[in-house]
Amino acid sequence: MKKGKFITIDGVEGAGKSVQIDFIGNYLAKKNINVILTREPGGTELGEKIRALLLSTDTQSMHGDTELLLMFAARNEHIKTKIMPALERGDWVLSDRFTDASYAYQGGGRGLSIERISLLEKWVLQDFTPDMTLLLDVPVALGMSRVEFRGCRDRIELETHDFFNRVRDVYIERSKQFPERIKLIDASKTLEQTSQQIKTILQTL
């Protein structure tokens, strides 16, 4: 059986990932591709419990290293019990966020050591990597205005604009570092224009 493809979609808050995930799912379904939609942190029963802990505004004070380790704990469970089995079945997997988010949020946003994140990545992922990452890029002010429009914000969304500017900088830097995998998409355009950019990129798979 032909192995499936692993696609991740990432970006700062308010980049429009949810809408584009729906678009991608429908696009692949029309091509008779069975796609599994999942997310990080989360994606598994255990991962969703970790997600609730990480994003709850009731979690007042958490050390940056603790946050990073919880992210990778959820990711390990996600890869081993959901993503890899689906790919082996021949399904395609589309994940809302993956390891690039740890570099951006914990590395850029929290200022944690990139080398430490890389060590965790090598330990948990080994040589596993997405076939493609769609990076939705918007200016932070625009993204956060969209988040505020949605209403109630989680623990991460309550961070400052400076935090998210650092996050965005790391995302853009990684797109330059891994241009074959990470495709930078201008998500400040209309939903339709953004979807068209994604469609053109997906056709290469």
GROMACS .gro file of C-alpha atoms in nm:
model
  205
    1MET     CA    1   0.000   0.000   0.000
    2LYS     CA    2   0.128   0.345  -0.091
    3LYS     CA    3   0.218   0.552   0.213
    4GLY     CA    4   0.015   0.869   0.274
    5LYS     CA    5   0.136   1.228   0.283
    6PHE     CA    6   0.180   1.436   0.597
    7ILE     CA    7   0.090   1.803   0.562
    8THR     CA    8   0.110   2.058   0.842
    9ILE     CA    9  -0.038   2.407   0.850
   10ASP     CA   10   0.104   2.673   1.078
   11GLY     CA   11   0.123   3.046   1.146
   12VAL     CA   12   0.062   3.315   1.403
   13GLU     CA   13  -0.273   3.366   1.572
   14GLY     CA   14  -0.546   3.487   1.339
   15ALA     CA   15  -0.379   3.363   1.021
   16GLY     CA   16  -0.694   3.178   0.917
   17LYS     CA   17  -0.579   2.819   0.961
   18SER     CA   18  -0.923   2.679   1.048
   19VAL     CA   19  -1.087   2.805   0.728
   20GLN     CA   20  -0.800   2.682   0.511
   21ILE     CA   21  -0.798   2.342   0.682
   22ASP     CA   22  -1.162   2.301   0.576
   23PHE     CA   23  -1.066   2.406   0.222
   24ILE     CA   24  -0.777   2.157   0.207
   25GLY     CA   25  -0.990   1.875   0.345
   26ASN     CA   26  -1.258   1.935   0.081
   27TYR     CA   27  -1.000   1.975  -0.196
   28LEU     CA   28  -0.834   1.642  -0.115
   29ALA     CA   29  -1.168   1.465  -0.070
   30LYS     CA   30  -1.265   1.565  -0.425
   31LYS     CA   31  -0.950   1.387  -0.542
   32ASN     CA   32  -1.062   1.073  -0.356
   33ILE     CA   33  -0.790   1.111  -0.095
   34ASN     CA   34  -0.883   1.006   0.258
   35VAL     CA   35  -0.752   1.280   0.485
   36ILE     CA   36  -0.725   1.271   0.865
   37LEU     CA   37  -0.762   1.613   1.028
   38THR     CA   38  -0.579   1.660   1.356
   39ARG     CA   39  -0.415   1.929   1.568
   40GLU     CA   40  -0.138   2.018   1.811
   41PRO     CA   41  -0.126   2.023   2.096
   42GLY     CA   42  -0.385   1.748   2.100
   43GLY     CA   43  -0.492   1.496   1.840
   44THR     CA   44  -0.517   1.207   2.085
   45GLU     CA   45  -0.709   1.149   2.408
   46LEU     CA   46  -0.397   1.217   2.615
   47GLY     CA   47  -0.289   1.503   2.390
   48GLU     CA   48  -0.623   1.680   2.432
   49LYS     CA   49  -0.585   1.665   2.809
   50ILE     CA   50  -0.239   1.821   2.778
   51ARG     CA   51  -0.385   2.082   2.540
   52ALA     CA   52  -0.648   2.180   2.797
   53LEU     CA   53  -0.375   2.228   3.057
   54LEU     CA   54  -0.153   2.431   2.823
   55LEU     CA   55  -0.421   2.665   2.691
   56SER     CA   56  -0.640   2.715   2.996
   57THR     CA   57  -0.635   3.065   3.141
   58ASP     CA   58  -0.661   2.892   3.481
   59THR     CA   59  -0.300   2.776   3.428
   60GLN     CA   60  -0.152   3.095   3.564
   61SER     CA   61   0.222   3.034   3.591
   62MET     CA   62   0.409   2.775   3.387
   63HIS     CA   63   0.785   2.765   3.335
   64GLY     CA   64   0.884   2.784   2.968
   65ASP     CA   65   1.070   2.453   2.984
   66THR     CA   66   0.762   2.283   3.131
   67GLU     CA   67   0.550   2.419   2.846
   68LEU     CA   68   0.803   2.294   2.590
   69LEU     CA   69   0.824   1.947   2.745
   70LEU     CA   70   0.445   1.915   2.760
   71MET     CA   71   0.425   2.013   2.392
   72PHE     CA   72   0.670   1.740   2.297
   73ALA     CA   73   0.505   1.485   2.526
   74ALA     CA   74   0.174   1.543   2.346
   75ARG     CA   75   0.358   1.535   2.011
   76ASN     CA   76   0.522   1.200   2.085
   77GLU     CA   77   0.183   1.046   2.160
   78HIS     CA   78   0.038   1.213   1.850
   79ILE     CA   79   0.304   1.078   1.614
   80LYS     CA   80   0.321   0.726   1.755
   81THR     CA   81  -0.050   0.655   1.800
   82LYS     CA   82  -0.223   0.862   1.533
   83ILE     CA   83  -0.007   1.015   1.259
   84MET     CA   84   0.224   0.727   1.172
   85PRO     CA   85  -0.050   0.458   1.177
   86ALA     CA   86  -0.265   0.673   0.945
   87LEU     CA   87   0.023   0.728   0.701
   88GLU     CA   88   0.101   0.356   0.700
   89ARG     CA   89  -0.264   0.289   0.606
   90GLY     CA   90  -0.220   0.516   0.306
   91ASP     CA   91  -0.425   0.804   0.449
   92TRP     CA   92  -0.309   1.163   0.423
   93VAL     CA   93  -0.278   1.355   0.750
   94LEU     CA   94  -0.333   1.730   0.788
   95SER     CA   95  -0.222   1.871   1.123
   96ASP     CA   96  -0.309   2.213   1.258
   97ARG     CA   97   0.043   2.299   1.387
   98PHE     CA   98   0.344   2.074   1.437
   99THR     CA   99   0.710   2.106   1.543
  100ASP     CA  100   0.769   2.439   1.367
  101ALA     CA  101   0.530   2.587   1.623
  102SER     CA  102   0.762   2.485   1.907
  103TYR     CA  103   1.052   2.668   1.745
  104ALA     CA  104   0.832   2.974   1.688
  105TYR     CA  105   0.635   2.990   2.013
  106GLN     CA  106   0.870   2.840   2.271
  107GLY     CA  107   1.189   2.939   2.088
  108GLY     CA  108   1.095   3.278   1.948
  109GLY     CA  109   0.814   3.379   2.180
  110ARG     CA  110   0.946   3.240   2.509
  111GLY     CA  111   1.314   3.281   2.420
  112LEU     CA  112   1.406   2.919   2.493
  113SER     CA  113   1.720   2.765   2.346
  114ILE     CA  114   1.679   2.659   1.983
  115GLU     CA  115   1.944   2.393   2.044
  116ARG     CA  116   1.735   2.246   2.326
  117ILE     CA  117   1.427   2.235   2.103
  118SER     CA  118   1.634   2.068   1.832
  119LEU     CA  119   1.747   1.798   2.076
  120LEU     CA  120   1.386   1.722   2.168
  121GLU     CA  121   1.290   1.718   1.801
  122LYS     CA  122   1.561   1.461   1.723
  123TRP     CA  123   1.462   1.249   2.023
  124VAL     CA  124   1.087   1.246   1.952
  125LEU     CA  125   1.075   1.269   1.573
  126GLN     CA  126   1.408   1.103   1.480
  127ASP     CA  127   1.403   1.135   1.099
  128PHE     CA  128   1.026   1.189   1.072
  129THR     CA  129   0.923   1.516   0.906
  130PRO     CA  130   0.620   1.658   0.722
  131ASP     CA  131   0.606   1.621   0.345
  132MET     CA  132   0.493   1.982   0.330
  133THR     CA  133   0.425   2.270   0.569
  134LEU     CA  134   0.189   2.551   0.470
  135LEU     CA  135   0.289   2.862   0.664
  136LEU     CA  136   0.012   3.121   0.671
  137ASP     CA  137   0.171   3.460   0.728
  138VAL     CA  138  -0.007   3.776   0.841
  139PRO     CA  139   0.115   4.091   1.017
  140VAL     CA  140   0.065   4.046   1.390
  141ALA     CA  141  -0.169   4.346   1.424
  142LEU     CA  142  -0.402   4.202   1.158
  143GLY     CA  143  -0.392   3.853   1.306
  144MET     CA  144  -0.467   3.973   1.657
  145SER     CA  145  -0.755   4.191   1.537
  146ARG     CA  146  -0.909   3.873   1.394
  147VAL     CA  147  -0.853   3.690   1.724
  148GLU     CA  148  -1.020   3.972   1.921
  149PHE     CA  149  -1.316   3.955   1.684
  150ARG     CA  150  -1.358   3.584   1.773
  151GLY     CA  151  -1.408   3.669   2.139
  152CYS     CA  152  -1.267   3.469   2.432
  153ARG     CA  153  -0.891   3.410   2.407
  154ASP     CA  154  -0.682   3.122   2.549
  155ARG     CA  155  -0.363   3.146   2.757
  156ILE     CA  156  -0.133   3.176   2.452
  157GLU     CA  157  -0.357   3.421   2.266
  158LEU     CA  158  -0.337   3.656   2.565
  159GLU     CA  159   0.035   3.717   2.502
  160THR     CA  160   0.164   4.057   2.386
  161HIS     CA  161   0.216   4.176   2.029
  162ASP     CA  162   0.592   4.171   2.093
  163PHE     CA  163   0.565   3.801   2.177
  164PHE     CA  164   0.384   3.730   1.850
  165ASN     CA  165   0.625   3.942   1.647
  166ARG     CA  166   0.907   3.719   1.776
  167VAL     CA  167   0.697   3.413   1.688
  168ARG     CA  168   0.640   3.543   1.336
  169ASP     CA  169   1.010   3.624   1.288
  170VAL     CA  170   1.107   3.264   1.367
  171TYR     CA  171   0.841   3.125   1.134
  172ILE     CA  172   0.969   3.339   0.847
  173GLU     CA  173   1.329   3.246   0.923
  174ARG     CA  174   1.241   2.876   0.917
  175SER     CA  175   1.067   2.917   0.581
  176LYS     CA  176   1.398   3.052   0.447
  177GLN     CA  177   1.591   2.771   0.616
  178PHE     CA  178   1.367   2.493   0.476
  179PRO     CA  179   1.223   2.634   0.150
  180GLU     CA  180   1.156   2.291  -0.003
  181ARG     CA  181   0.926   2.192   0.285
  182ILE     CA  182   0.787   2.517   0.423
  183LYS     CA  183   0.576   2.719   0.178
  184LEU     CA  184   0.517   3.078   0.286
  185ILE     CA  185   0.165   3.197   0.204
  186ASP     CA  186   0.039   3.555   0.222
  187ALA     CA  187  -0.271   3.507   0.438
  188SER     CA  188  -0.344   3.880   0.464
  189LYS     CA  189  -0.533   3.850   0.134
  190THR     CA  190  -0.896   3.738   0.101
  191LEU     CA  191  -0.990   3.385   0.201
  192GLU     CA  192  -1.037   3.293  -0.166
  193GLN     CA  193  -0.699   3.434  -0.268
  194THR     CA  194  -0.530   3.250   0.018
  195SER     CA  195  -0.705   2.925  -0.079
  196GLN     CA  196  -0.587   2.967  -0.437
  197GLN     CA  197  -0.225   2.999  -0.321
  198ILE     CA  198  -0.267   2.678  -0.121
  199LYS     CA  199  -0.430   2.494  -0.411
  200THR     CA  200  -0.139   2.579  -0.641
  201ILE     CA  201   0.110   2.447  -0.385
  202LEU     CA  202  -0.088   2.130  -0.310
  203GLN     CA  203  -0.088   2.041  -0.679
  204THR     CA  204   0.286   1.977  -0.651
  205LEU     CA  205   0.212   1.685  -0.417
   0.00000   0.00000   0.00000
